[in-house]
PDB file of C-alpha atoms in Angstrom:
ATOM      1  CA  MET G   1      82.715 123.153 101.056  1.00 92.00           C
ATOM      2  CA  THR G   2      83.643 126.799 101.324  1.00 92.00           C
ATOM      3  CA  MET G   3      87.227 127.948 100.944  1.00 91.00           C
ATOM      4  CA  THR G   4      87.442 128.424 104.730  1.00 93.00           C
ATOM      5  CA  GLN G   5      86.204 124.875 105.368  1.00 94.00           C
ATOM      6  CA  ILE G   6      88.673 123.457 102.855  1.00 94.00           C
ATOM      7  CA  SER G   7      91.486 125.512 104.368  1.00 94.00           C
ATOM      8  CA  ASP G   8      90.665 124.271 107.873  1.00 94.00           C
ATOM      9  CA  ALA G   9      90.299 120.639 106.756  1.00 94.00           C
ATOM     10  CA  MET G  10      93.644 120.651 104.954  1.00 93.00           C
ATOM     11  CA  GLY G  11      95.477 122.745 107.536  1.00 94.00           C
ATOM     12  CA  LEU G  12      96.628 125.205 104.868  1.00 94.00           C
ATOM     13  CA  PRO G  13      96.716 129.010 104.829  1.00 95.00           C
ATOM     14  CA  LYS G  14      93.771 130.571 103.022  1.00 93.00           C
ATOM     15  CA  SER G  15      96.100 132.053 100.412  1.00 94.00           C
ATOM     16  CA  SER G  16      97.438 128.602  99.474  1.00 95.00           C
ATOM     17  CA  THR G  17      93.933 127.118  99.538  1.00 95.00           C
ATOM     18  CA  HIS G  18      92.696 129.884  97.252  1.00 93.00           C
ATOM     19  CA  ASN G  19      95.456 129.119  94.745  1.00 95.00           C
ATOM     20  CA  LEU G  20      94.652 125.391  94.778  1.00 95.00           C
ATOM     21  CA  ILE G  21      90.922 125.979  94.344  1.00 94.00           C
ATOM     22  CA  GLU G  22      91.530 128.424  91.522  1.00 93.00           C
ATOM     23  CA  THR G  23      93.822 125.992  89.690  1.00 95.00           C
ATOM     24  CA  LEU G  24      91.407 123.069  90.088  1.00 94.00           C
ATOM     25  CA  SER G  25      88.478 125.227  88.994  1.00 93.00           C
ATOM     26  CA  VAL G  26      90.288 126.516  85.905  1.00 92.00           C
ATOM     27  CA  ARG G  27      91.181 122.954  84.935  1.00 93.00           C
ATOM     28  CA  GLY G  28      87.596 121.778  85.374  1.00 93.00           C
ATOM     29  CA  TYR G  29      87.920 119.623  88.510  1.00 92.00           C
ATOM     30  CA  LEU G  30      85.907 121.904  90.831  1.00 93.00           C
ATOM     31  CA  TYR G  31      82.988 124.241  90.316  1.00 92.00           C
ATOM     32  CA  GLU G  32      81.238 126.769  92.527  1.00 90.00           C
ATOM     33  CA  VAL G  33      77.726 125.549  93.320  1.00 87.00           C
ATOM     34  CA  ARG G  34      76.482 129.129  93.734  1.00 83.00           C
ATOM     35  CA  GLN G  35      77.948 132.516  94.582  1.00 81.00           C
ATOM     36  CA  ARG G  36      79.873 132.031  97.841  1.00 79.00           C
ATOM     37  CA  GLY G  37      78.027 128.747  98.266  1.00 83.00           C
ATOM     38  CA  GLY G  38      81.090 126.530  98.264  1.00 92.00           C
ATOM     39  CA  PHE G  39      82.855 124.233  95.809  1.00 93.00           C
ATOM     40  CA  TYR G  40      82.106 120.717  94.603  1.00 93.00           C
ATOM     41  CA  PRO G  41      84.067 118.225  92.432  1.00 93.00           C
ATOM     42  CA  SER G  42      82.991 118.002  88.809  1.00 92.00           C
ATOM     43  CA  ARG G  43      82.541 114.751  86.899  1.00 91.00           C
ATOM     44  CA  LYS G  44      85.939 115.345  85.312  1.00 91.00           C
ATOM     45  CA  LEU G  45      87.421 114.088  88.572  1.00 87.00           C
ATOM     46  CA  LEU G  46      85.319 110.916  88.283  1.00 85.00           C
ATOM     47  CA  ALA G  47      86.410 110.437  84.664  1.00 87.00           C
ATOM     48  CA  THR G  48      90.054 110.823  85.674  1.00 86.00           C
ATOM     49  CA  GLY G  49      89.630 108.240  88.433  1.00 81.00           C
ATOM     50  CA  GLU G  50      87.942 105.809  86.041  1.00 80.00           C
ATOM     51  CA  ALA G  51      90.750 106.252  83.506  1.00 80.00           C
ATOM     52  CA  ILE G  52      93.312 105.470  86.196  1.00 78.00           C
ATOM     53  CA  ALA G  53      91.384 102.371  87.289  1.00 73.00           C
ATOM     54  CA  ASP G  54      90.952 101.158  83.703  1.00 72.00           C
ATOM     55  CA  GLY G  55      94.698 101.459  83.145  1.00 71.00           C
ATOM     56  CA  ASP G  56      95.554  99.227  86.104  1.00 76.00           C
ATOM     57  CA  GLN G  57      95.736  95.800  84.488  1.00 79.00           C
ATOM     58  CA  VAL G  58      96.724  93.994  87.665  1.00 84.00           C
ATOM     59  CA  THR G  59      93.896  95.008  89.984  1.00 88.00           C
ATOM     60  CA  THR G  60      91.343  94.970  87.163  1.00 86.00           C
ATOM     61  CA  LEU G  61      92.177  91.336  86.427  1.00 90.00           C
ATOM     62  CA  ILE G  62      92.544  90.277  90.059  1.00 93.00           C
ATOM     63  CA  SER G  63      89.238  91.893  91.045  1.00 93.00           C
ATOM     64  CA  GLU G  64      87.440  89.267  88.966  1.00 94.00           C
ATOM     65  CA  TYR G  65      89.106  86.481  90.949  1.00 97.00           C
ATOM     66  CA  LEU G  66      88.406  88.201  94.260  1.00 97.00           C
ATOM     67  CA  GLY G  67      84.752  88.244  93.284  1.00 97.00           C
ATOM     68  CA  ARG G  68      84.866  84.518  92.637  1.00 97.00           C
ATOM     69  CA  MET G  69      86.475  83.879  96.023  1.00 98.00           C
ATOM     70  CA  ALA G  70      83.868  86.008  97.782  1.00 98.00           C
ATOM     71  CA  TYR G  71      81.097  84.073  96.021  1.00 97.00           C
ATOM     72  CA  GLU G  72      82.641  80.655  96.720  1.00 97.00           C
ATOM     73  CA  THR G  73      83.455  81.260 100.392  1.00 97.00           C
ATOM     74  CA  GLY G  74      80.693  83.695 101.307  1.00 97.00           C
ATOM     75  CA  GLU G  75      83.317  85.992 102.859  1.00 98.00           C
ATOM     76  CA  THR G  76      85.178  89.169 101.882  1.00 98.00           C
ATOM     77  CA  ALA G  77      88.232  88.754  99.624  1.00 98.00           C
ATOM     78  CA  LEU G  78      91.056  91.301  99.575  1.00 98.00           C
ATOM     79  CA  LEU G  79      94.331  92.185  97.867  1.00 97.00           C
ATOM     80  CA  ALA G  80      96.795  94.275  99.891  1.00 97.00           C
ATOM     81  CA  SER G  81     100.127  95.987  99.341  1.00 96.00           C
ATOM     82  CA  ARG G  82     102.520  97.195 102.022  1.00 96.00           C
ATOM     83  CA  ALA G  83     102.698 100.931 102.731  1.00 94.00           C
ATOM     84  CA  GLY G  84     105.182 101.498 105.556  1.00 92.00           C
ATOM     85  CA  ASP G  85     103.742 100.255 108.854  1.00 95.00           C
ATOM     86  CA  ASP G  86     100.415  99.597 107.124  1.00 96.00           C
ATOM     87  CA  VAL G  87      98.907  97.664 104.284  1.00 97.00           C
ATOM     88  CA  ILE G  88      96.640  99.376 101.795  1.00 96.00           C
ATOM     89  CA  TYR G  89      93.830  97.486 100.087  1.00 96.00           C
ATOM     90  CA  LEU G  90      94.217  97.584  96.303  1.00 94.00           C
ATOM     91  CA  ALA G  91      91.086  95.553  95.544  1.00 95.00           C
ATOM     92  CA  VAL G  92      88.153  94.298  97.609  1.00 97.00           C
ATOM     93  CA  ALA G  93      85.214  91.991  96.908  1.00 97.00           C
ATOM     94  CA  GLU G  94      82.833  92.126  99.858  1.00 97.00           C
ATOM     95  CA  SER G  95      80.735  89.248 101.091  1.00 97.00           C
ATOM     96  CA  ARG G  96      77.045  89.494 100.234  1.00 95.00           C
ATOM     97  CA  GLN G  97      76.017  88.372 103.699  1.00 96.00           C
ATOM     98  CA  SER G  98      74.416  90.935 105.988  1.00 96.00           C
ATOM     99  CA  ILE G  99      77.038  90.346 108.674  1.00 96.00           C
ATOM    100  CA  ARG G 100      80.430  90.603 106.965  1.00 97.00           C
ATOM    101  CA  TYR G 101      83.875  92.143 107.101  1.00 97.00           C
ATOM    102  CA  HIS G 102      83.741  95.579 105.496  1.00 96.00           C
ATOM    103  CA  ALA G 103      86.711  97.284 103.847  1.00 95.00           C
ATOM    104  CA  GLU G 104      87.107  99.736 100.991  1.00 94.00           C
ATOM    105  CA  VAL G 105      89.764 100.112  98.318  1.00 93.00           C
ATOM    106  CA  GLY G 106      92.364 102.489  99.744  1.00 92.00           C
ATOM    107  CA  SER G 107      91.662 101.516 103.362  1.00 94.00           C
ATOM    108  CA  ARG G 108      94.764 101.084 105.504  1.00 96.00           C
ATOM    109  CA  ARG G 109      95.376  98.573 108.274  1.00 96.00           C
ATOM    110  CA  PRO G 110      98.478  97.895 110.425  1.00 96.00           C
ATOM    111  CA  VAL G 111     100.779  95.470 108.633  1.00 97.00           C
ATOM    112  CA  TYR G 112     101.320  93.483 111.837  1.00 97.00           C
ATOM    113  CA  ALA G 113      97.591  93.119 112.597  1.00 96.00           C
ATOM    114  CA  THR G 114      96.352  91.673 109.287  1.00 97.00           C
ATOM    115  CA  SER G 115      96.743  88.282 107.650  1.00 98.00           C
ATOM    116  CA  GLY G 116      97.733  89.897 104.353  1.00 97.00           C
ATOM    117  CA  GLY G 117     100.317  92.027 106.144  1.00 97.00           C
ATOM    118  CA  LYS G 118     101.889  89.019 107.850  1.00 97.00           C
ATOM    119  CA  ALA G 119     101.919  87.223 104.480  1.00 97.00           C
ATOM    120  CA  ILE G 120     103.816  90.129 102.923  1.00 97.00           C
ATOM    121  CA  LEU G 121     106.305  90.272 105.807  1.00 97.00           C
ATOM    122  CA  SER G 122     106.914  86.529 105.440  1.00 96.00           C
ATOM    123  CA  THR G 123     108.547  87.167 102.059  1.00 95.00           C
ATOM    124  CA  TYR G 124     111.533  88.913 103.691  1.00 94.00           C
ATOM    125  CA  HIS G 125     114.617  86.827 104.353  1.00 91.00           C
ATOM    126  CA  ASP G 126     115.742  86.524 107.968  1.00 89.00           C
ATOM    127  CA  ALA G 127     118.137  89.489 108.178  1.00 92.00           C
ATOM    128  CA  ALA G 128     115.790  91.773 106.248  1.00 93.00           C
ATOM    129  CA  LEU G 129     112.834  90.644 108.359  1.00 94.00           C
ATOM    130  CA  GLU G 130     114.698  91.486 111.569  1.00 93.00           C
ATOM    131  CA  LYS G 131     115.349  94.988 110.230  1.00 93.00           C
ATOM    132  CA  GLU G 132     111.758  95.484 109.068  1.00 93.00           C
ATOM    133  CA  LEU G 133     110.215  94.315 112.331  1.00 93.00           C
ATOM    134  CA  GLY G 134     112.580  96.509 114.330  1.00 92.00           C
ATOM    135  CA  GLY G 135     111.330  99.563 112.459  1.00 93.00           C
ATOM    136  CA  ILE G 136     107.608  98.978 113.000  1.00 95.00           C
ATOM    137  CA  ALA G 137     105.815 101.185 115.525  1.00 94.00           C
ATOM    138  CA  PHE G 138     103.537  98.701 117.296  1.00 95.00           C
ATOM    139  CA  ALA G 139     100.348  99.853 119.034  1.00 92.00           C
ATOM    140  CA  ASP G 140      98.082  97.950 121.440  1.00 87.00           C
ATOM    141  CA  LEU G 141      94.924  98.196 119.347  1.00 89.00           C
ATOM    142  CA  ARG G 142      93.049  95.198 120.765  1.00 91.00           C
ATOM    143  CA  GLU G 143      93.563  92.517 123.369  1.00 90.00           C
ATOM    144  CA  ASN G 144      94.832  90.135 120.669  1.00 91.00           C
ATOM    145  CA  THR G 145      97.011  92.641 118.823  1.00 95.00           C
ATOM    146  CA  ILE G 146     100.670  91.695 118.454  1.00 95.00           C
ATOM    147  CA  SER G 147     102.705  94.316 120.292  1.00 92.00           C
ATOM    148  CA  ASN G 148     106.358  93.353 119.768  1.00 94.00           C
ATOM    149  CA  PRO G 149     108.727  92.087 117.033  1.00 95.00           C
ATOM    150  CA  GLU G 150     109.463  88.723 118.660  1.00 95.00           C
ATOM    151  CA  THR G 151     105.811  87.687 118.830  1.00 96.00           C
ATOM    152  CA  LEU G 152     105.254  88.801 115.259  1.00 96.00           C
ATOM    153  CA  LYS G 153     108.296  86.838 114.113  1.00 95.00           C
ATOM    154  CA  THR G 154     106.894  83.738 115.837  1.00 96.00           C
ATOM    155  CA  ARG G 155     103.504  84.167 114.138  1.00 96.00           C
ATOM    156  CA  ILE G 156     105.202  84.556 110.765  1.00 96.00           C
ATOM    157  CA  ARG G 157     107.206  81.371 111.302  1.00 95.00           C
ATOM    158  CA  GLU G 158     104.026  79.529 112.283  1.00 96.00           C
ATOM    159  CA  GLY G 159     102.335  80.797 109.137  1.00 97.00           C
ATOM    160  CA  ASN G 160     105.245  79.707 106.958  1.00 95.00           C
ATOM    161  CA  ALA G 161     105.025  76.229 108.461  1.00 96.00           C
ATOM    162  CA  ARG G 162     101.295  75.753 107.882  1.00 95.00           C
ATOM    163  CA  GLY G 163     101.134  77.602 104.540  1.00 95.00           C
ATOM    164  CA  PHE G 164      98.863  80.533 105.487  1.00 97.00           C
ATOM    165  CA  PHE G 165      98.762  83.458 107.911  1.00 98.00           C
ATOM    166  CA  LEU G 166      96.120  84.435 110.429  1.00 98.00           C
ATOM    167  CA  ASN G 167      94.672  87.604 111.894  1.00 97.00           C
ATOM    168  CA  LEU G 168      92.693  86.611 114.982  1.00 96.00           C
ATOM    169  CA  SER G 169      90.642  89.718 115.845  1.00 96.00           C
ATOM    170  CA  GLU G 170      93.847  91.743 116.053  1.00 96.00           C
ATOM    171  CA  TYR G 171      92.427  94.881 114.425  1.00 96.00           C
ATOM    172  CA  THR G 172      88.682  94.488 113.948  1.00 95.00           C
ATOM    173  CA  PRO G 173      86.808  92.825 116.850  1.00 95.00           C
ATOM    174  CA  ASP G 174      85.334  89.373 116.152  1.00 96.00           C
ATOM    175  CA  VAL G 175      86.936  89.148 112.695  1.00 97.00           C
ATOM    176  CA  THR G 176      89.348  86.480 111.439  1.00 98.00           C
ATOM    177  CA  GLY G 177      91.540  86.843 108.369  1.00 98.00           C
ATOM    178  CA  ILE G 178      93.482  84.199 106.421  1.00 98.00           C
ATOM    179  CA  GLY G 179      96.150  85.311 103.955  1.00 98.00           C
ATOM    180  CA  ILE G 180      98.961  84.153 101.663  1.00 97.00           C
ATOM    181  CA  PRO G 181     101.656  86.064  99.738  1.00 97.00           C
ATOM    182  CA  VAL G 182     101.738  86.370  95.948  1.00 95.00           C
ATOM    183  CA  LYS G 183     104.525  87.944  93.914  1.00 92.00           C
ATOM    184  CA  ILE G 184     103.135  90.211  91.183  1.00 91.00           C
ATOM    185  CA  GLU G 185     105.265  92.445  88.966  1.00 87.00           C
ATOM    186  CA  GLY G 186     108.189  91.867  91.308  1.00 87.00           C
ATOM    187  CA  ARG G 187     106.498  92.894  94.557  1.00 90.00           C
ATOM    188  CA  PRO G 188     104.897  90.808  97.300  1.00 94.00           C
ATOM    189  CA  LEU G 189     101.165  91.317  97.805  1.00 96.00           C
ATOM    190  CA  GLY G 190      98.817  89.804 100.362  1.00 97.00           C
ATOM    191  CA  LEU G 191      95.808  87.834  99.141  1.00 97.00           C
ATOM    192  CA  SER G 192      93.304  87.207 101.933  1.00 98.00           C
ATOM    193  CA  ILE G 193      89.807  86.234 103.020  1.00 98.00           C
ATOM    194  CA  ALA G 194      88.172  87.786 106.094  1.00 98.00           C
ATOM    195  CA  GLY G 195      84.909  87.336 107.942  1.00 98.00           C
ATOM    196  CA  PRO G 196      83.266  87.023 111.354  1.00 98.00           C
ATOM    197  CA  ASN G 197      84.916  84.578 113.741  1.00 97.00           C
ATOM    198  CA  TYR G 198      81.907  82.287 114.080  1.00 97.00           C
ATOM    199  CA  ARG G 199      81.911  81.566 110.309  1.00 97.00           C
ATOM    200  CA  MET G 200      85.693  81.408 109.913  1.00 97.00           C
ATOM    201  CA  GLU G 201      87.136  79.471 112.842  1.00 93.00           C
ATOM    202  CA  ASP G 202      86.293  75.924 111.672  1.00 93.00           C
ATOM    203  CA  ARG G 203      87.088  76.498 107.997  1.00 96.00           C
ATOM    204  CA  TYR G 204      90.773  77.462 107.919  1.00 97.00           C
ATOM    205  CA  SER G 205      91.788  74.599 105.611  1.00 96.00           C
ATOM    206  CA  GLU G 206      88.904  75.306 103.236  1.00 97.00           C
ATOM    207  CA  PHE G 207      89.800  78.991 102.965  1.00 98.00           C
ATOM    208  CA  ALA G 208      93.515  78.244 102.602  1.00 97.00           C
ATOM    209  CA  ASP G 209      92.780  75.807  99.755  1.00 97.00           C
ATOM    210  CA  CYS G 210      90.657  78.454  98.042  1.00 98.00           C
ATOM    211  CA  LEU G 211      93.434  81.063  98.408  1.00 97.00           C
ATOM    212  CA  HIS G 212      96.144  78.790  97.006  1.00 97.00           C
ATOM    213  CA  ARG G 213      93.978  77.579  94.146  1.00 97.00           C
ATOM    214  CA  THR G 214      92.897  81.110  93.250  1.00 97.00           C
ATOM    215  CA  SER G 215      96.460  82.444  93.457  1.00 96.00           C
ATOM    216  CA  GLU G 216      97.518  79.853  90.862  1.00 95.00           C
ATOM    217  CA  GLU G 217      94.633  80.908  88.607  1.00 96.00           C
ATOM    218  CA  ILE G 218      95.582  84.578  89.011  1.00 95.00           C
ATOM    219  CA  ILE G 219      99.194  83.856  88.110  1.00 94.00           C
ATOM    220  CA  ARG G 220      98.190  81.965  84.957  1.00 93.00           C
ATOM    221  CA  ALA G 221      95.884  84.818  83.939  1.00 93.00           C
ATOM    222  CA  LEU G 222      98.568  87.456  84.545  1.00 92.00           C
ATOM    223  CA  HIS G 223     101.096  85.453  82.527  1.00 91.00           C
ATOM    224  CA  ALA G 224      98.579  85.242  79.681  1.00 92.00           C
ATOM    225  CA  ALA G 225      98.271  89.035  79.847  1.00 88.00           C
ATOM    226  CA  GLY G 226     102.045  89.401  79.584  1.00 90.00           C
ATOM    227  CA  LEU G 227     102.557  90.340  83.239  1.00 87.00           C
ATOM    228  CA  SER G 228     105.029  88.946  85.748  1.00 87.00           C
ATOM    229  CA  ALA G 229     103.627  86.904  88.638  1.00 85.00           C
ATOM    230  CA  ASP G 230     104.546  83.889  90.715  1.00 85.00           C
ATOM    231  CA  LEU G 231     103.746  82.030  93.884  1.00 77.00           C
ATOM    232  CA  TYR G 232     106.129  83.122  96.568  1.00 71.00           C
ATOM    233  CA  HIS G 233     108.675  80.465  97.459  1.00 58.00           C
ATOM    234  CA  LYS G 234     110.910  81.526 100.339  1.00 51.00           C
ATOM    235  CA  SER G 235     114.429  80.246  99.802  1.00 41.00           C
ATOM    236  CA  SER G 236     116.708  79.246 102.649  1.00 33.00           C
TER     237      SER G 236
END
């Protein structure tokens, strides 16, 4: 991209964009493809990203188990963390089937419209949950999307009772998600499986069993690596 294109895309003045480009170029992260032909990231940026990924023990280890879940169930397996009104996917193992739920690492979804998000919210005690739900900006994304705190609270209670949480086409049409919470390094994360409705709707118990079994395996592996992890047990 040219400096003007970068400036427009970032919404920054050209002077500020010029300074950023110059700094990144000097440090080896960008290079000019030809005179006035625009700038492109160098492989130093890739190497930096790989170094960051290699240093993340948690997602590196969990990614292996997500892959196993995706293979066993035939559906996409995900690990999510809360980011305000959203969840962000930390690790994803996509189904190998041609029709599947697609998500990428770094993708964001509304916390109230995902099974992993509901699982994370379920870890809050009653007073804290009331406060959290009151601060969420709900949006009517789909016909099935939860649009108010009371309905979301009811769905969370239902999930607590049955031992897993559901997303019934609340964000992506014709997609079902099943999730549970896991506490890793002191924070609640959402572990989930998602796929097209017609392959998911009669297999809730099977997927829930896979999630709970895999979460126990993940916790044992994290403990062996010297990391803190536990199944989430909500106290009264």
